[in-house]
CSV table of C-alpha atoms in Angstrom, one decimal:
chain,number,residue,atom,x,y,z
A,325,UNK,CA,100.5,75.9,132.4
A,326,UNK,CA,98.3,78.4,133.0
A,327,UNK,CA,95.1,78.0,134.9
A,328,UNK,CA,92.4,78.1,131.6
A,329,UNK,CA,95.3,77.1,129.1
A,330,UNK,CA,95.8,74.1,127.7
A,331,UNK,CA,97.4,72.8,124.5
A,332,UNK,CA,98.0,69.0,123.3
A,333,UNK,CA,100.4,67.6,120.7
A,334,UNK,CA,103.7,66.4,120.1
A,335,UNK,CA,106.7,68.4,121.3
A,336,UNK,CA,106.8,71.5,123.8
A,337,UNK,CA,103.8,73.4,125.1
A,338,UNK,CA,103.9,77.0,126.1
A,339,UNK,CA,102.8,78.4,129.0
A,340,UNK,CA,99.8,79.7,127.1
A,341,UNK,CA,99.0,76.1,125.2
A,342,UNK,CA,100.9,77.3,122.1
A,343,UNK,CA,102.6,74.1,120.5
A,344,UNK,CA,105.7,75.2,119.5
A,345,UNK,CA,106.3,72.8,116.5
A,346,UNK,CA,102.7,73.8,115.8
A,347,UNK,CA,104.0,77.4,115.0
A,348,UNK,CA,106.9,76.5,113.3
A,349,UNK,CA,104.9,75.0,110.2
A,350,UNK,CA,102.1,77.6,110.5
A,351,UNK,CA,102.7,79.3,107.1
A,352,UNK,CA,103.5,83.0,107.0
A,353,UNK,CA,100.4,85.1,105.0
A,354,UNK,CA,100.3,88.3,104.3
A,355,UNK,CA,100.8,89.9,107.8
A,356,UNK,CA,104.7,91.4,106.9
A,357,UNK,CA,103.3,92.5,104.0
A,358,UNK,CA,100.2,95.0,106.0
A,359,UNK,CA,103.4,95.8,108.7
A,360,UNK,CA,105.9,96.7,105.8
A,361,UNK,CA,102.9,99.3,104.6
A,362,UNK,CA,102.7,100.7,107.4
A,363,UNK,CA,106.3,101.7,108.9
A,364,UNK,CA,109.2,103.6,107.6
A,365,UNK,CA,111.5,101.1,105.5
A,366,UNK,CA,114.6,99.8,108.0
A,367,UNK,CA,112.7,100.9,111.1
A,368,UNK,CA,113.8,99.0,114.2
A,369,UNK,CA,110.6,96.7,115.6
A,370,UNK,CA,109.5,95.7,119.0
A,371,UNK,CA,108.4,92.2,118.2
A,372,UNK,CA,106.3,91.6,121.8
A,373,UNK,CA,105.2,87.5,121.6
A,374,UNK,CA,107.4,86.8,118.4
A,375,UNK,CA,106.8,83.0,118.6
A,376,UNK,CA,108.9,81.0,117.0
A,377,UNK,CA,110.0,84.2,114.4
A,378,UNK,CA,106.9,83.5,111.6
A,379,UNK,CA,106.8,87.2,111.7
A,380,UNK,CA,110.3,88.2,112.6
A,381,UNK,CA,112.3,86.3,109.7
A,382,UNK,CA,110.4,87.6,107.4
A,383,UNK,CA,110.5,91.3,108.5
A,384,UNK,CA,114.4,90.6,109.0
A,385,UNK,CA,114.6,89.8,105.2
A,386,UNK,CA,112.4,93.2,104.3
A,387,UNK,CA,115.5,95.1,105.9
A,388,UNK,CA,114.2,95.3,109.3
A,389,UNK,CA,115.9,95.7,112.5
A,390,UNK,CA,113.8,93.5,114.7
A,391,UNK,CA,114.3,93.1,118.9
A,392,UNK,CA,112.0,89.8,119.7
A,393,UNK,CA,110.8,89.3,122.7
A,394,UNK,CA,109.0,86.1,124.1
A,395,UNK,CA,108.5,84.2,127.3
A,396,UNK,CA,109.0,80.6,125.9
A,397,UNK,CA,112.8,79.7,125.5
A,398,UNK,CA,111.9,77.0,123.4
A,399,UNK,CA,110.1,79.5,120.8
A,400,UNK,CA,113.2,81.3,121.1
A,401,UNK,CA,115.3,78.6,120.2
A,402,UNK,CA,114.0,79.0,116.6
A,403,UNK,CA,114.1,82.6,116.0
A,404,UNK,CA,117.6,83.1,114.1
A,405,UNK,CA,119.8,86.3,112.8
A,406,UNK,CA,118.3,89.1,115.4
A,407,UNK,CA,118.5,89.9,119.2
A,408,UNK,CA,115.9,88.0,121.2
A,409,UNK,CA,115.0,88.5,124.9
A,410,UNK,CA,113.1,86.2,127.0
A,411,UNK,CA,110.5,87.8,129.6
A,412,UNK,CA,106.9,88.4,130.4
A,413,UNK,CA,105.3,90.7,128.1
A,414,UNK,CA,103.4,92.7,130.5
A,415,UNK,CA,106.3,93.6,132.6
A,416,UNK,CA,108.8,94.3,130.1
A,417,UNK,CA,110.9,97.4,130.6
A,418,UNK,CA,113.9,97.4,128.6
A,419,UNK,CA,115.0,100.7,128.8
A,420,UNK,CA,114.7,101.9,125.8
A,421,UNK,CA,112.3,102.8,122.7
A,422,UNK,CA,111.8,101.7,119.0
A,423,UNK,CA,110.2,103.2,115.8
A,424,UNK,CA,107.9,100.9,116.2
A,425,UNK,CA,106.2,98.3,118.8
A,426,UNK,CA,104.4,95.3,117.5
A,427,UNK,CA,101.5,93.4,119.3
A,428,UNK,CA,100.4,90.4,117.3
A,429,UNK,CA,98.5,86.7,117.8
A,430,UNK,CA,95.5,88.4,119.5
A,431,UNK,CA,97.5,88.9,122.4
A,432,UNK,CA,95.2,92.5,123.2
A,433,UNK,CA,92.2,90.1,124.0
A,434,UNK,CA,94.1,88.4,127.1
A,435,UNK,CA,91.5,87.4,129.4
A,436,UNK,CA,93.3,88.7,132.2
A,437,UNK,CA,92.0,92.8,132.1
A,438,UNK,CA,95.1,93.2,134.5
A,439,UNK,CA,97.7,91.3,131.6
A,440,UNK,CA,96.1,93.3,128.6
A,441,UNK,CA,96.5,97.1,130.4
A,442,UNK,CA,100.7,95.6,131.3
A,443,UNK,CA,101.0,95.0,128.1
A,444,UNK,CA,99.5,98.4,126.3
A,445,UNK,CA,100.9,99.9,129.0
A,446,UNK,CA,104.6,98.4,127.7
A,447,UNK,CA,103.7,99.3,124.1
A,448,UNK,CA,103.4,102.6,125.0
A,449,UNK,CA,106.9,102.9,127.4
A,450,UNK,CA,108.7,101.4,124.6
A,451,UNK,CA,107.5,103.4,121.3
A,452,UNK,CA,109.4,106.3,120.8
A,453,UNK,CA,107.8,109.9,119.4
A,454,UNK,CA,106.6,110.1,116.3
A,455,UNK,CA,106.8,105.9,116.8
A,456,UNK,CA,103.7,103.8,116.0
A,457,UNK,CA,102.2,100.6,117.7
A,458,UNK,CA,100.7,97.8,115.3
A,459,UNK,CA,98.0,95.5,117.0
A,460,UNK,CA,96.1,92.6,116.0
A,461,UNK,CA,92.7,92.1,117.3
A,462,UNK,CA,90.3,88.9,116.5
A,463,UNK,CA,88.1,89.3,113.4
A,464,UNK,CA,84.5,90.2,114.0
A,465,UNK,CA,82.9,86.8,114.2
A,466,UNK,CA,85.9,84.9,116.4
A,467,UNK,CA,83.7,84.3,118.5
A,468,UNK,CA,80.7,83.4,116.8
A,469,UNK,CA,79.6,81.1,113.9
A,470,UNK,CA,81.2,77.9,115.7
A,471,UNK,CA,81.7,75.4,114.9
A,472,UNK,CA,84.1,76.7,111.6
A,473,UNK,CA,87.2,75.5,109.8
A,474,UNK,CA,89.4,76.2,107.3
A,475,UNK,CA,91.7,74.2,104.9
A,476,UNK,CA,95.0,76.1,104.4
A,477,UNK,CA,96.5,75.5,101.0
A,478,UNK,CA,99.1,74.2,102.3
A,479,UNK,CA,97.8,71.2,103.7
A,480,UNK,CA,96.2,71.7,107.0
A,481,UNK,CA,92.8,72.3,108.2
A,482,UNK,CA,92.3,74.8,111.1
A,483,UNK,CA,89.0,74.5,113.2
A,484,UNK,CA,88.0,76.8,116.1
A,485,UNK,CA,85.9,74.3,117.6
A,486,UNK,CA,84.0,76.5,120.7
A,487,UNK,CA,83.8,79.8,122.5
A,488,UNK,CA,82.3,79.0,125.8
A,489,UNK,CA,81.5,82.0,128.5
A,490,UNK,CA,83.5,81.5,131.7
A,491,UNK,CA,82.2,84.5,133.3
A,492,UNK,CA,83.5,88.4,133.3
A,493,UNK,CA,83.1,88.6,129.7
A,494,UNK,CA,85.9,85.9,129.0
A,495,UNK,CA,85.4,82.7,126.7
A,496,UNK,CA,87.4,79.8,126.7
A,497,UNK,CA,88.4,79.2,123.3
A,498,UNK,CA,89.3,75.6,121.8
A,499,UNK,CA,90.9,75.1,118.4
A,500,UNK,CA,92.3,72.5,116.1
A,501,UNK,CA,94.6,72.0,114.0
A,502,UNK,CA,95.0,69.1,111.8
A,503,UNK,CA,98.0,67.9,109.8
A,504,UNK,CA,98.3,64.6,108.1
A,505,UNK,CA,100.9,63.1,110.2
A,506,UNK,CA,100.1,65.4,113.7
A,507,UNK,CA,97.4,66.9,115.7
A,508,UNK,CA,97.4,69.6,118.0
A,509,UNK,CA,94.7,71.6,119.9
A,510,UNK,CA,95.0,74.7,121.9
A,511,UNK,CA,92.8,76.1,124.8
A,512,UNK,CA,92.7,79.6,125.5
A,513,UNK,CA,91.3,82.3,127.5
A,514,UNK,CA,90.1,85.5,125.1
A,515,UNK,CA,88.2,88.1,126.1
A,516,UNK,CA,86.5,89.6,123.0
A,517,UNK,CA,86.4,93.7,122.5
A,518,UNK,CA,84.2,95.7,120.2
A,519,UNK,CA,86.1,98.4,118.5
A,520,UNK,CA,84.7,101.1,121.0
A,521,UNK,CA,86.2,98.7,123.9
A,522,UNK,CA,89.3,98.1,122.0
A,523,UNK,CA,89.8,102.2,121.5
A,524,UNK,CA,89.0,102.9,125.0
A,525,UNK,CA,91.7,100.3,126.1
A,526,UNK,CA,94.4,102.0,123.5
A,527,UNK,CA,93.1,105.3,125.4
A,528,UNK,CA,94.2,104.3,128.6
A,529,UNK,CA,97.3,103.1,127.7
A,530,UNK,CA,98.0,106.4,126.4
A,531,UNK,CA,97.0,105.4,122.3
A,532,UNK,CA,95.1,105.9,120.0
A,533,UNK,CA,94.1,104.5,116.6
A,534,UNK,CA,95.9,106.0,113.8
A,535,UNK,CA,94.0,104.3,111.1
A,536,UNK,CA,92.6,100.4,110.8
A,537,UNK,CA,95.3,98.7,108.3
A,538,UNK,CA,93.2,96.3,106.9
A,539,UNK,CA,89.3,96.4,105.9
A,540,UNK,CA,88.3,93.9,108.7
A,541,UNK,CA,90.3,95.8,111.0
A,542,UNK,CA,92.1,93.0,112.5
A,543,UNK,CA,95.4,94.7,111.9
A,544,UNK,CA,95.6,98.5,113.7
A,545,UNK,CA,98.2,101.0,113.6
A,546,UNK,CA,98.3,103.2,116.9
A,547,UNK,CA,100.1,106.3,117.9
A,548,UNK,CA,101.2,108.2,121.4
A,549,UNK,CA,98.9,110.7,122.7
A,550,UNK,CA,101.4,113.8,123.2
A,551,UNK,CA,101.2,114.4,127.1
């Protein structure tokens, strides 16, 4: 585990606190939808921290070629019909690039400054020209506004408990999530980014911000800045 991570609940714990029976009954929403939108139909996707495939089965079914990547063999273990590779995300170099690069679950806000430039930096290695990157960042008031929950229709109830300062701009972050036969909890290290931070970050890496996908721009769609 991590130093700063922490997750609790039955079966198998990432690295990074992520239960991984957790995220195999974590319904899918409308993220493949906001991906499909914004990439060319059948392009071939660089899923980086695919889980346990939430996203990747259902892109596969859109007509997607999908590569998924993850450091957790036991998320990988559920992740079926596609090519999966197991390694660390911010020191990935496979060699060779895709239409698109995809960099979901938050993972931009590691709390590790070091961790979040690797893995921009492998977004950009990997995406080809005329290639796009799609990002998820946390919503405005992650956070803020605590404590908050939220009952899935499906059953659950999901409650970000606390955001608690742990110094260098970093929060540890503690949610919940609630089942009627399980509980699990996760504890994580996030380090939260206004838009200007989150665009000067891109810029580094050697992106920039196409266009915001969605109207709380949680879901981004980045481009290569031409050298």
């Amino acid at each position: 585990m991590r130093e700063g991570y922490e997750g609790t609940g039955p079966g198998a714990i990432t690295p990074d606190g992520c239960a991984v029976e957790l995220y195999s009954r974590l319904p899918v929403q409308d993220e493949p939808d906001i991906i499909a939108s914004a990439v060319p139909a059948g392009a071939h996707i660089l899923e980086l921290g695919c889980g346990v495939g939430r996203m990747t089965h259902p892109l596969l079914e859109r007509g997607f070629t999908v590569t998924a990547v993850d450091e957790s063999a036991e998320m990988l273990e559920r992740v079926r019909g596609t090519r999966t590779i197991r390694g660390a995300i911010e020191t990935l170099d496979l060699g060779e690039r895709f239409d698109v690069v995809m960099l979901a679950s938050f993972l931009v806000h590691s709390g590790d400054t070091e961790v979040r430039r690797g893995m921009l930096d492998v977004c950009r290695r990997h995406v080809a020209d005329g290639g796009c990157v799609l990002i998820q960042r946390e919503g405005e008031n992650y956070h803020t506004d605590l404590p908050r929950e939220r009952v899935d229709p499906s059953g659950f109830t999901i409650r970000m408990l606390s955001a608690e300062p742990v110094g260098d701009g970093v929060n540890s972050v503690r949610a919940e999530y609630v089942f009627p036969d399980a509980v699990w909890t996760q504890t994580f290290l996030a380090r939260p980014l206004t838009k200007e931070e989150f665009e000067e970050a891109l810029g580094e890496a050697g992106l920039r911000v196409d266009r915001y996908l969605t109207e709380d721009r949680v879901w981004v769609r980045a481009v290569p800045v031409a050298a």
